[in-house]
Amino acid sequence: MQQLKINYENKFKKMLGEAYIDPSKEQPEPPMVFSKGYYYDNNRQKPIPIGTKGNFSFIYAEEKRKKTFLVSLFSMAYLNPLCENIGDIEVHDNKGDLIHFDTEQSDYHAHRVFNRAYRVSNNLNKYKTFGLRKYSWKERLEFIDWYLYNFDNIGFVIIDGIADICKDSNDKESSEEISQRLMTWTQELDIHIMTIIHANPNSDKAKGHLGTTLGAKCETKMFLDIVDTNVVVKCKSSRNHSFEDFAFNVGRDGLPNVLDEIPEQLGNDKFLNI
């Protein structure tokens, strides 16, 4: 018992130094990975962050709502900030590698997603892609954890989808474990993680206890709605200044394109399939 008490005391003394934030000293803003649009702060024009290092964001929508196309859009931007498809999405820091984990699709379909960014990339060596469908949820989680801590020069990580590394997305304890993993990975490794989860049918609420937990802990929460054959991206919440809604469609070449204008909005109670 005495040794256990000493171990706890040593742990908490270490935390005492690590966790203390001096309120008298200004903290630097986290490095921005993506932004869209601008706002004014004390008469200064500043970019609106979508994702910063040390944080995670998530995309959610009902099934077949082009969630992976939005992920592809951010992948394309990260690998080629001058890509014409990305509109006014700005990339501020893409020095590290982009690591893309797909947890649910077959190799064929995962490759189709990976290939979108690959086709426009101007630096193919920094795009690392993995299909984890055949593994158990625990093996997927352990592999991602192992990879993130054993490979250097990581900047941006995509996990599509997050529910497949969770034992039970409707269980509070399991969901909070995954949320804590995301917070720990992003802070300790100074990376941004973007992930995907489904929404409840005919709803704009993320699915399960996992969706609720991620929504409370994330930096940016993005919901996808449909207008005709276009996808409208809505900022449901942000720890920063919220970006304005924007829209994209999918061209004949199979690549997403940000539109100059947003199509006429649907009512909040309407959700259409395409």
PDB file of C-alpha atoms in Angstrom, residues 55 62 107-108 110 115 118 133 143 149 182 218 230 232 251:
ATOM      1  CA  ASN A  55      -7.520  19.277 -31.817  1.00  0.00           C
ATOM      2  CA  GLU A  62     -26.925  10.148 -42.723  1.00  0.00           C
ATOM      3  CA  ASP A 107     -10.094  -2.494 -50.590  1.00  0.00           C
ATOM      4  CA  TYR A 108     -11.672  -1.546 -53.920  1.00  0.00           C
ATOM      5  CA  ALA A 110     -11.263   2.450 -50.069  1.00  0.00           C
ATOM      6  CA  ASN A 115      -7.247   7.819 -55.338  1.00  0.00           C
ATOM      7  CA  TYR A 118      -3.738  10.936 -55.082  1.00  0.00           C
ATOM      8  CA  ARG A 133     -11.999  -3.408 -42.618  1.00  0.00           C
ATOM      9  CA  PHE A 143      -2.885  -0.352 -34.912  1.00  0.00           C
ATOM     10  CA  TYR A 149       3.418   6.875 -31.860  1.00  0.00           C
ATOM     11  CA  LEU A 182      -8.498  11.517 -29.803  1.00  0.00           C
ATOM     12  CA  CYS A 218     -14.313  18.324 -30.770  1.00  0.00           C
ATOM     13  CA  ASN A 230     -25.229  19.348 -54.210  1.00  0.00           C
ATOM     14  CA  VAL A 232     -24.159  21.773 -48.161  1.00  0.00           C
ATOM     15  CA  GLY A 251     -17.876  16.370 -61.112  1.00  0.00           C
TER      16      GLY A 251
END
